[in-house]
Short mmCIF file of C-alpha atoms in Angstrom, two decimals:
data_model
loop_
_atom_site.label_atom_id
_atom_site.label_comp_id
_atom_site.label_asym_id
_atom_site.label_seq_id
_atom_site.Cartn_x
_atom_site.Cartn_y
_atom_site.Cartn_z
CA UNK H 696 0.00 0.00 0.00
CA UNK H 697 1.32 3.43 -0.91
CA UNK H 698 1.29 5.87 2.01
CA UNK H 699 0.57 9.61 1.54
CA UNK H 700 3.64 11.80 1.54
CA UNK H 701 4.56 13.86 4.58
CA UNK H 702 4.60 17.65 4.29
CA UNK H 703 8.40 17.60 4.45
CA UNK H 704 8.51 15.51 1.28
CA UNK H 705 6.85 18.15 -0.91
CA UNK H 706 8.91 20.75 -2.82
CA UNK H 707 9.77 23.89 -0.85
CA UNK H 708 7.08 26.31 -2.24
CA UNK H 709 4.35 23.71 -1.90
CA UNK H 710 5.63 22.76 1.55
CA UNK H 711 5.25 26.37 2.74
CA UNK H 712 1.71 26.52 1.41
CA UNK H 713 0.80 23.25 3.17
CA UNK H 714 2.24 24.47 6.48
CA UNK H 715 0.23 27.69 6.19
CA UNK H 716 -2.98 25.74 5.49
CA UNK H 717 -2.35 23.37 8.40
CA UNK H 718 -1.72 26.26 10.82
CA UNK H 719 -4.90 28.06 9.70
CA UNK H 720 -6.98 24.91 10.03
CA UNK H 721 -5.65 24.23 13.54
CA UNK H 722 -6.50 27.80 14.62
CA UNK H 723 -10.01 27.56 13.18
CA UNK H 724 -10.73 24.29 15.01
CA UNK H 725 -9.45 25.74 18.29
CA UNK H 726 -11.65 28.81 17.82
CA UNK H 727 -14.75 26.71 17.19
CA UNK H 728 -14.10 24.61 20.29
CA UNK H 729 -13.57 27.68 22.46
CA UNK H 730 -16.89 29.21 21.36
CA UNK H 731 -18.97 26.04 21.37
CA UNK H 732 -21.90 26.13 23.91
CA UNK H 733 -21.56 24.00 26.99
CA UNK H 734 -23.55 20.77 26.97
CA UNK H 735 -26.07 19.64 29.57
CA UNK H 736 -28.78 21.32 31.64
CA UNK H 737 -26.46 24.00 33.03
CA UNK H 738 -25.59 25.56 29.67
CA UNK H 739 -25.41 29.35 30.03
CA UNK H 740 -24.35 31.55 32.91
CA UNK H 741 -25.18 31.03 36.56
CA UNK H 742 -26.98 33.90 38.31
CA UNK H 743 -27.51 33.88 42.07
CA UNK H 744 -30.44 35.34 44.01
CA UNK H 745 -30.81 35.76 47.78
CA UNK H 746 -33.02 37.88 50.02
CA UNK H 747 -30.10 40.08 51.17
CA UNK H 748 -28.80 40.85 47.68
CA UNK H 749 -25.22 41.89 46.79
CA UNK H 750 -22.51 41.26 47.77
CA UNK H 751 -23.79 37.91 49.06
CA UNK H 752 -25.34 37.16 45.65
CA UNK H 753 -26.03 38.84 42.31
CA UNK H 754 -29.62 39.98 42.93
CA UNK H 755 -32.18 40.31 45.74
CA UNK H 756 -35.09 40.12 43.26
CA UNK H 757 -35.87 37.08 41.13
CA UNK H 758 -37.53 39.28 38.48
CA UNK H 759 -34.45 41.51 38.29
CA UNK H 760 -32.35 38.40 37.73
CA UNK H 761 -34.76 37.25 35.01
CA UNK H 762 -34.54 40.63 33.28
CA UNK H 763 -30.73 40.46 33.33
CA UNK H 764 -30.54 36.86 32.10
CA UNK H 765 -29.78 35.52 28.65
CA UNK H 766 -31.40 32.46 27.06
CA UNK H 767 -30.07 29.30 28.68
CA UNK H 768 -29.02 30.96 31.95
CA UNK H 769 -29.61 29.26 35.30
CA UNK H 770 -30.95 31.20 38.30
CA UNK H 771 -29.90 29.73 41.65
CA UNK H 772 -32.33 31.01 44.31
CA UNK H 773 -31.41 30.74 47.97
CA UNK H 774 -33.96 30.06 50.74
CA UNK H 775 -36.31 32.79 51.92
CA UNK H 776 -39.61 34.43 50.92
CA UNK H 777 -39.81 36.32 47.61
CA UNK H 778 -42.96 38.38 47.08
CA UNK H 779 -43.16 39.31 43.39
CA UNK H 780 -45.09 38.33 40.28
CA UNK H 781 -42.59 36.74 37.89
CA UNK H 782 -42.77 37.09 34.09
CA UNK H 783 -40.33 34.89 32.21
CA UNK H 784 -38.89 36.38 29.01
CA UNK H 785 -36.75 33.63 27.50
CA UNK H 786 -35.42 30.09 27.88
CA UNK H 787 -34.49 29.82 31.53
CA UNK H 788 -33.93 27.52 34.50
CA UNK H 789 -34.93 28.64 38.00
CA UNK H 790 -33.55 26.33 40.67
CA UNK H 791 -34.10 26.59 44.41
CA UNK H 792 -31.53 25.58 46.97
CA UNK H 793 -31.74 21.98 48.18
CA UNK H 794 -30.86 23.01 51.73
CA UNK H 795 -33.68 25.59 52.08
CA UNK H 796 -36.48 25.69 49.50
CA UNK H 797 -37.36 29.29 48.55
CA UNK H 798 -41.00 30.39 48.86
CA UNK H 799 -42.50 32.42 46.02
CA UNK H 800 -45.64 34.48 46.52
CA UNK H 801 -47.11 37.70 45.12
CA UNK H 802 -49.58 40.48 45.79
CA UNK H 803 -51.63 39.41 42.77
CA UNK H 804 -51.53 36.23 40.73
CA UNK H 805 -50.30 34.41 38.83
CA UNK H 806 -47.05 34.00 40.70
CA UNK H 807 -45.21 32.83 37.55
CA UNK H 808 -46.27 33.54 33.96
CA UNK H 809 -44.73 33.03 30.53
CA UNK H 810 -45.70 33.23 26.87
CA UNK H 811 -44.13 31.62 23.78
CA UNK H 812 -40.93 30.29 25.37
CA UNK H 813 -39.12 27.24 24.08
CA UNK H 814 -37.82 25.92 27.39
CA UNK H 815 -38.71 26.70 31.02
CA UNK H 816 -37.41 24.61 33.92
CA UNK H 817 -38.48 25.14 37.54
CA UNK H 818 -37.15 23.01 40.36
CA UNK H 819 -37.04 22.92 44.16
CA UNK H 820 -39.54 25.78 44.59
CA UNK H 821 -42.58 26.46 46.80
CA UNK H 822 -45.42 28.66 45.54
CA UNK H 823 -47.66 29.89 48.38
CA UNK H 824 -50.93 31.62 47.52
CA UNK H 825 -51.41 32.85 51.11
CA UNK H 826 -55.09 31.99 50.80
CA UNK H 827 -55.77 34.95 48.48
CA UNK H 828 -54.07 34.20 45.13
CA UNK H 829 -56.09 32.33 42.53
CA UNK H 830 -53.38 31.12 40.10
CA UNK H 831 -49.95 29.66 40.79
CA UNK H 832 -48.46 29.18 37.29
CA UNK H 833 -50.04 30.45 34.06
CA UNK H 834 -48.29 29.90 30.71
CA UNK H 835 -49.12 29.85 26.98
CA UNK H 836 -47.18 28.06 24.23
CA UNK H 837 -44.32 26.78 26.39
CA UNK H 838 -42.28 23.67 27.05
CA UNK H 839 -42.37 23.47 30.84
CA UNK H 840 -40.42 21.14 33.13
CA UNK H 841 -41.22 20.96 36.87
CA UNK H 842 -39.23 19.05 39.46
CA UNK H 843 -39.91 19.09 43.21
CA UNK H 844 -42.29 22.05 43.01
CA UNK H 845 -45.05 22.66 45.60
CA UNK H 846 -48.09 24.86 44.89
CA UNK H 847 -50.50 25.32 47.77
CA UNK H 848 -52.80 27.56 49.75
CA UNK H 849 -54.62 29.20 46.83
CA UNK H 850 -57.93 30.86 47.67
CA UNK H 851 -60.65 32.53 45.62
CA UNK H 852 -62.65 35.54 46.77
CA UNK H 853 -66.38 35.12 47.38
CA UNK H 854 -68.81 36.87 45.07
CA UNK H 855 -70.11 40.32 45.91
CA UNK H 856 -72.41 42.94 44.44
CA UNK H 857 -71.20 43.65 40.91
CA UNK H 858 -69.06 40.48 40.78
CA UNK H 859 -71.47 37.82 41.91
CA UNK H 860 -69.58 34.62 41.01
CA UNK H 861 -66.98 33.11 43.30
CA UNK H 862 -63.41 33.10 41.99
CA UNK H 863 -61.94 30.03 40.31
CA UNK H 864 -58.57 28.80 41.60
CA UNK H 865 -55.99 26.92 39.50
CA UNK H 866 -52.54 25.73 40.51
CA UNK H 867 -51.19 25.29 36.94
CA UNK H 868 -52.91 26.71 33.85
CA UNK H 869 -51.50 25.98 30.37
CA UNK H 870 -52.87 27.03 26.97
CA UNK H 871 -51.83 26.87 23.34
CA UNK H 872 -49.30 24.18 22.40
CA UNK H 873 -46.19 22.79 24.04
CA UNK H 874 -45.17 20.20 26.61
CA UNK H 875 -45.35 19.60 30.36
CA UNK H 876 -42.97 17.28 32.19
CA UNK H 877 -43.42 17.12 35.95
CA UNK H 878 -41.99 14.97 38.73
CA UNK H 879 -42.36 15.23 42.51
CA UNK H 880 -45.09 17.85 42.08
CA UNK H 881 -47.27 18.72 45.09
CA UNK H 882 -50.57 20.61 44.75
CA UNK H 883 -52.66 21.11 47.89
CA UNK H 884 -55.27 23.27 49.61
CA UNK H 885 -57.06 25.01 46.75
CA UNK H 886 -60.28 26.66 47.99
CA UNK H 887 -62.50 28.35 45.39
CA UNK H 888 -64.72 31.32 46.24
CA UNK H 889 -68.45 30.98 46.92
CA UNK H 890 -71.15 32.79 44.99
CA UNK H 891 -72.74 36.01 46.23
CA UNK H 892 -75.77 35.60 48.47
CA UNK H 893 -78.43 38.27 48.81
CA UNK H 894 -82.14 37.95 49.52
CA UNK H 895 -84.47 40.14 47.49
CA UNK H 896 -87.56 37.94 47.00
CA UNK H 897 -87.10 38.54 43.27
CA UNK H 898 -85.14 36.31 40.92
CA UNK H 899 -82.14 38.12 39.44
CA UNK H 900 -79.44 35.73 38.11
CA UNK H 901 -77.41 32.63 38.95
CA UNK H 902 -74.58 33.18 41.40
CA UNK H 903 -71.97 30.52 40.75
CA UNK H 904 -69.41 29.02 43.09
CA UNK H 905 -65.85 28.98 41.73
CA UNK H 906 -64.09 25.86 40.43
CA UNK H 907 -60.91 24.49 42.03
CA UNK H 908 -58.50 22.90 39.51
CA UNK H 909 -55.09 21.36 40.14
CA UNK H 910 -53.80 21.26 36.55
CA UNK H 911 -55.88 22.72 33.69
CA UNK H 912 -54.57 22.39 30.11
CA UNK H 913 -56.38 23.68 27.02
CA UNK H 914 -54.66 23.08 23.70
CA UNK H 915 -52.23 20.55 22.30
CA UNK H 916 -49.63 19.50 24.86
CA UNK H 917 -47.45 16.47 25.41
CA UNK H 918 -47.91 15.78 29.12
CA UNK H 919 -45.87 13.42 31.27
CA UNK H 920 -46.32 13.54 35.06
CA UNK H 921 -45.02 11.13 37.68
CA UNK H 922 -44.73 10.85 41.48
CA UNK H 923 -47.23 13.63 42.04
CA UNK H 924 -49.81 14.42 44.75
CA UNK H 925 -52.93 16.55 44.21
CA UNK H 926 -55.01 16.97 47.38
CA UNK H 927 -57.49 19.21 49.18
CA UNK H 928 -59.41 20.86 46.32
CA UNK H 929 -62.76 22.44 47.25
CA UNK H 930 -65.29 23.98 44.88
CA UNK H 931 -67.03 27.14 46.03
CA UNK H 932 -70.60 27.02 47.30
CA UNK H 933 -73.36 28.41 45.11
CA UNK H 934 -74.77 31.82 45.95
CA UNK H 935 -78.35 32.95 45.64
CA UNK H 936 -80.09 36.12 44.56
CA UNK H 937 -83.50 35.29 45.95
CA UNK H 938 -85.19 34.08 49.10
CA UNK H 939 -87.68 32.16 46.97
CA UNK H 940 -86.40 28.55 46.87
CA UNK H 941 -87.99 27.96 43.46
CA UNK H 942 -85.80 30.75 42.04
CA UNK H 943 -82.57 29.26 43.34
CA UNK H 944 -80.44 28.34 40.29
CA UNK H 945 -76.83 28.99 41.30
CA UNK H 946 -74.30 26.18 40.77
CA UNK H 947 -71.75 24.93 43.24
CA UNK H 948 -68.16 24.94 41.99
CA UNK H 949 -66.40 21.83 40.73
CA UNK H 950 -63.24 20.25 42.16
CA UNK H 951 -61.02 18.90 39.35
CA UNK H 952 -57.63 17.26 39.85
CA UNK H 953 -56.33 17.24 36.25
CA UNK H 954 -58.26 18.51 33.20
CA UNK H 955 -56.96 18.37 29.62
CA UNK H 956 -58.49 19.19 26.24
CA UNK H 957 -56.67 17.89 23.18
CA UNK H 958 -53.46 16.67 24.84
CA UNK H 959 -51.57 13.38 24.94
CA UNK H 960 -51.29 12.53 28.64
CA UNK H 961 -49.15 9.98 30.51
CA UNK H 962 -49.54 9.76 34.30
CA UNK H 963 -47.53 7.42 36.48
CA UNK H 964 -47.66 7.05 40.28
CA UNK H 965 -50.19 9.86 40.70
CA UNK H 966 -52.27 10.34 43.84
CA UNK H 967 -55.41 12.49 43.66
CA UNK H 968 -57.49 12.67 46.84
CA UNK H 969 -59.79 14.81 48.98
CA UNK H 970 -61.77 16.59 46.27
CA UNK H 971 -65.08 18.19 47.25
CA UNK H 972 -67.69 19.83 45.08
CA UNK H 973 -69.40 23.02 46.26
CA UNK H 974 -72.82 23.08 47.93
CA UNK H 975 -75.98 24.00 46.01
CA UNK H 976 -77.64 27.34 46.63
CA UNK H 977 -80.32 26.00 49.00
CA UNK H 978 -79.95 23.81 52.04
CA UNK H 979 -83.42 22.39 51.41
CA UNK H 980 -82.95 19.53 48.97
CA UNK H 981 -86.62 19.08 48.15
CA UNK H 982 -86.92 22.22 46.01
CA UNK H 983 -86.09 20.32 42.82
CA UNK H 984 -84.14 22.83 40.76
CA UNK H 985 -80.60 23.65 41.76
CA UNK H 986 -77.07 22.38 41.17
CA UNK H 987 -74.33 21.15 43.46
CA UNK H 988 -70.70 21.18 42.38
CA UNK H 989 -69.25 17.90 41.10
CA UNK H 990 -65.82 16.34 41.43
CA UNK H 991 -63.64 14.99 38.62
CA UNK H 992 -60.36 13.33 39.54
CA UNK H 993 -59.10 13.27 35.92
CA UNK H 994 -61.01 14.79 33.01
CA UNK H 995 -59.56 14.25 29.53
CA UNK H 996 -61.17 15.31 26.25
CA UNK H 997 -59.48 14.40 22.96
CA UNK H 998 -55.91 13.18 22.60
CA UNK H 999 -54.80 10.11 24.55
CA UNK H 1000 -54.69 9.11 28.22
CA UNK H 1001 -52.40 6.59 29.93
CA UNK H 1002 -52.53 6.16 33.72
CA UNK H 1003 -50.37 3.61 35.55
CA UNK H 1004 -49.78 2.67 39.21
CA UNK H 1005 -51.94 5.53 40.53
CA UNK H 1006 -54.65 6.09 43.13
CA UNK H 1007 -57.73 8.34 43.23
CA UNK H 1008 -59.69 8.38 46.49
CA UNK H 1009 -61.77 10.20 49.10
CA UNK H 1010 -64.05 12.41 47.02
CA UNK H 1011 -67.35 13.98 48.09
CA UNK H 1012 -70.22 15.99 46.63
CA UNK H 1013 -73.71 17.11 47.54
CA UNK H 1014 -76.87 15.57 46.21
CA UNK H 1015 -78.99 17.96 44.14
CA UNK H 1016 -81.60 17.62 41.43
CA UNK H 1017 -79.65 19.09 38.51
CA UNK H 1018 -76.02 18.43 39.35
CA UNK H 1019 -73.22 17.39 37.02
CA UNK H 1020 -72.27 13.72 37.31
CA UNK H 1021 -69.26 12.98 39.50
CA UNK H 1022 -66.44 10.80 38.18
CA UNK H 1023 -63.07 9.55 39.31
CA UNK H 1024 -61.86 9.46 35.68
CA UNK H 1025 -63.91 10.91 32.79
CA UNK H 1026 -62.65 10.54 29.19
CA UNK H 1027 -64.33 11.85 26.03
CA UNK H 1028 -63.42 11.67 22.33
CA UNK H 1029 -60.07 9.96 22.87
CA UNK H 1030 -58.07 7.80 20.48
CA UNK H 1031 -56.43 5.64 23.17
CA UNK H 1032 -57.24 5.08 26.85
CA UNK H 1033 -54.92 2.87 28.91
CA UNK H 1034 -55.27 2.24 32.66
CA UNK H 1035 -53.00 -0.25 34.39
CA UNK H 1036 -52.65 -0.76 38.14
CA UNK H 1037 -55.02 2.11 39.03
CA UNK H 1038 -56.91 2.22 42.36
CA UNK H 1039 -60.22 4.10 42.30
CA UNK H 1040 -61.95 4.58 45.64
CA UNK H 1041 -64.26 7.60 45.47
CA UNK H 1042 -65.64 6.75 48.92
CA UNK H 1043 -68.46 9.25 48.47
CA UNK H 1044 -71.26 9.42 50.98
CA UNK H 1045 -74.45 10.96 49.75
CA UNK H 1046 -74.37 14.11 51.91
CA UNK H 1047 -78.10 14.49 51.36
CA UNK H 1048 -79.45 17.74 52.70
CA UNK H 1049 -82.83 16.10 53.26
CA UNK H 1050 -82.27 12.38 53.76
CA UNK H 1051 -85.29 11.56 55.92
CA UNK H 1052 -88.13 9.52 54.34
CA UNK H 1053 -91.22 11.42 53.18
CA UNK H 1054 -94.16 10.25 55.33
CA UNK H 1055 -96.70 13.01 54.67
CA UNK H 1056 -99.99 11.61 53.28
CA UNK H 1057 -100.01 12.10 49.51
CA UNK H 1058 -103.45 13.78 49.61
CA UNK H 1059 -102.05 16.50 51.87
CA UNK H 1060 -99.17 17.43 49.49
CA UNK H 1061 -99.56 20.48 47.23
CA UNK H 1062 -97.56 20.97 43.98
CA UNK H 1063 -96.32 24.36 45.15
CA UNK H 1064 -95.23 23.19 48.59
CA UNK H 1065 -91.71 22.19 49.64
CA UNK H 1066 -93.07 18.66 50.26
CA UNK H 1067 -94.61 18.32 46.80
CA UNK H 1068 -94.69 14.75 45.43
CA UNK H 1069 -93.32 16.20 42.21
CA UNK H 1070 -90.05 16.79 44.08
CA UNK H 1071 -88.31 13.47 44.70
CA UNK H 1072 -85.30 12.90 46.89
CA UNK H 1073 -82.31 14.54 45.13
CA UNK H 1074 -79.93 12.18 43.35
CA UNK H 1075 -76.18 11.82 43.63
CA UNK H 1076 -74.58 9.95 40.72
CA UNK H 1077 -71.01 8.68 40.83
CA UNK H 1078 -68.90 6.95 38.16
CA UNK H 1079 -65.50 5.58 39.11
CA UNK H 1080 -64.48 5.34 35.42
CA UNK H 1081 -66.46 6.78 32.50
CA UNK H 1082 -65.43 6.73 28.82
CA UNK H 1083 -67.47 8.20 25.96
CA UNK H 1084 -66.32 7.88 22.32
CA UNK H 1085 -62.88 6.25 22.13
CA UNK H 1086 -60.96 4.17 19.62
CA UNK H 1087 -59.04 1.82 21.93
CA UNK H 1088 -59.71 1.24 25.65
CA UNK H 1089 -57.42 -1.04 27.67
CA UNK H 1090 -58.11 -1.54 31.39
CA UNK H 1091 -55.95 -3.94 33.39
CA UNK H 1092 -55.44 -4.66 37.10
CA UNK H 1093 -57.91 -2.04 38.30
CA UNK H 1094 -59.24 -1.97 41.86
CA UNK H 1095 -62.53 -0.05 42.15
CA UNK H 1096 -64.10 0.13 45.61
CA UNK H 1097 -66.53 2.22 47.64
CA UNK H 1098 -68.58 3.92 44.95
CA UNK H 1099 -71.61 5.56 46.57
CA UNK H 1100 -74.61 7.18 44.92
CA UNK H 1101 -78.00 7.96 46.36
CA UNK H 1102 -81.49 9.41 45.96
CA UNK H 1103 -84.01 9.05 43.16
CA UNK H 1104 -82.09 7.67 40.16
CA UNK H 1105 -78.68 8.35 41.69
CA UNK H 1106 -76.20 5.99 40.04
CA UNK H 1107 -73.17 4.15 41.40
CA UNK H 1108 -71.21 2.78 38.42
CA UNK H 1109 -67.73 1.28 38.51
CA UNK H 1110 -66.97 1.27 34.76
CA UNK H 1111 -69.08 2.85 32.00
CA UNK H 1112 -67.89 2.74 28.38
CA UNK H 1113 -69.91 3.83 25.35
CA UNK H 1114 -69.08 4.16 21.65
CA UNK H 1115 -65.64 2.49 21.59
CA UNK H 1116 -64.07 0.52 18.73
CA UNK H 1117 -62.16 -1.90 20.97
CA UNK H 1118 -62.34 -2.59 24.73
CA UNK H 1119 -60.14 -4.86 26.84
CA UNK H 1120 -60.93 -5.31 30.55
CA UNK H 1121 -58.78 -7.81 32.44
CA UNK H 1122 -57.71 -8.86 35.95
CA UNK H 1123 -59.74 -6.17 37.75
CA UNK H 1124 -61.74 -6.03 40.99
CA UNK H 1125 -65.02 -4.15 41.53
CA UNK H 1126 -66.26 -4.15 45.12
CA UNK H 1127 -68.78 -2.35 47.32
CA UNK H 1128 -71.05 -0.22 45.13
CA UNK H 1129 -74.21 1.39 46.50
CA UNK H 1130 -76.65 3.30 44.27
CA UNK H 1131 -79.93 5.14 44.74
CA UNK H 1132 -83.40 3.77 44.22
CA UNK H 1133 -84.56 3.13 40.66
CA UNK H 1134 -83.95 0.40 38.12
CA UNK H 1135 -80.28 -0.30 37.39
CA UNK H 1136 -78.87 2.48 39.54
CA UNK H 1137 -76.00 0.24 40.72
CA UNK H 1138 -73.79 -1.19 37.97
CA UNK H 1139 -70.44 -2.92 38.01
CA UNK H 1140 -69.77 -2.69 34.25
CA UNK H 1141 -71.94 -0.78 31.76
CA UNK H 1142 -71.10 -1.15 28.04
CA UNK H 1143 -72.83 0.14 24.90
CA UNK H 1144 -71.88 0.43 21.23
CA UNK H 1145 -68.65 -1.55 21.55
CA UNK H 1146 -66.94 -2.92 18.43
CA UNK H 1147 -64.58 -5.58 19.83
CA UNK H 1148 -64.67 -6.72 23.45
CA UNK H 1149 -62.33 -8.78 25.62
CA UNK H 1150 -63.25 -9.38 29.29
CA UNK H 1151 -61.21 -11.84 31.30
CA UNK H 1152 -60.31 -12.58 34.93
CA UNK H 1153 -62.42 -9.87 36.61
CA UNK H 1154 -64.32 -10.07 39.90
CA UNK H 1155 -67.46 -8.12 40.82
CA UNK H 1156 -69.03 -8.28 44.27
CA UNK H 1157 -71.17 -6.46 46.86
CA UNK H 1158 -73.56 -4.34 44.76
CA UNK H 1159 -76.52 -2.80 46.62
CA UNK H 1160 -79.17 -0.12 46.10
CA UNK H 1161 -81.18 2.21 48.36
CA UNK H 1162 -84.80 1.64 49.32
CA UNK H 1163 -87.32 4.17 48.01
CA UNK H 1164 -88.92 6.51 50.58
CA UNK H 1165 -92.40 5.58 51.73
CA UNK H 1166 -95.44 7.73 50.99
CA UNK H 1167 -98.57 7.19 53.10
#
């Protein structure tokens, strides 16, 4: 084999030209290496923030550090309380100290907001709403990563004259398109505002209780969440504009753990518990026409949903004649639904405002009286798992227990699936369901309009229903 000649073997003029080319090439490579961006999560400059400010650190204000940052910078925030509304302006990482987690709050919410940013990373932070802020994080068109972040103590204001609805509260609100990756996330103690109450003896309008939402996503997002707890969400009570019970139409607020619309969602090792819907606008359940707030552990419309090794438990809602149906998991218009190793234990008691049997003689009842026979005992309907319109549904190793409904037509249903191309339900347990009084109010599995069906190795036991009240 013939080897290439060394530079020294070329004639003198050509040798000089080759040496010049080699020197220039070496310099160019060294220049490119020197100016290449650092690899890894810490690319960019490090900026320090502490409550005392310089010279102990670069800034005393997180927002000032954000304003001075360049894309890719990392803000290291020391422990302490920082009261400021933060607006992110570019790709950024904000990282709290492991030794003392910093607390972020604000005079008005949201505490952190961003719009049209490629990459946002928040870790080791606490967001405290102090019982008065309604939104923790609000972002549009972002790729957001959360690690070891706590959002708690959000509170909505009650309605008042001129602003009659109670305030909604939301820990994380995302819109547009992007992604959400979260691990070790903690969301707790979200209390929505109640509707305005005034008595005029004249119907005016509906005074709504606010909704309490842990994570609310509208738009197209890729969502992956693991090792997360969502707990203590309470919908606001309905208000009322009239002292006439027949004019009471306000709705209690909903309590929703995770709600998505159009996203692909993967949840692993998620715990959602202690959700409570708001009360209806009248404490007298026999008045027929008012709405209590419902609970929804997970609500997913469109896209896909995968939930593994997770638990949803300890939910409650009021019975009322025109309430929204309660559900541990509610999926609509989805291409794929996969649940594996999920524990659903709503554990709802009926919380009937008027649970005593009606014993008044029927001849003595008047249509316009509170005890009218046209007003039956208010229902409470609960679905542990409800799917409407899906391509593929795969349910494996589910444990569904303690599903309680009540009242006239109040349902207790473990699994309800309608309009699905393919359904697989295997190795699951359904136990201890109690519905209201009416035909088929208690159901272990309810299926309709299913293309292909596989059911194997499931166990269903202990299904009961309420007795109807007696009329003399």
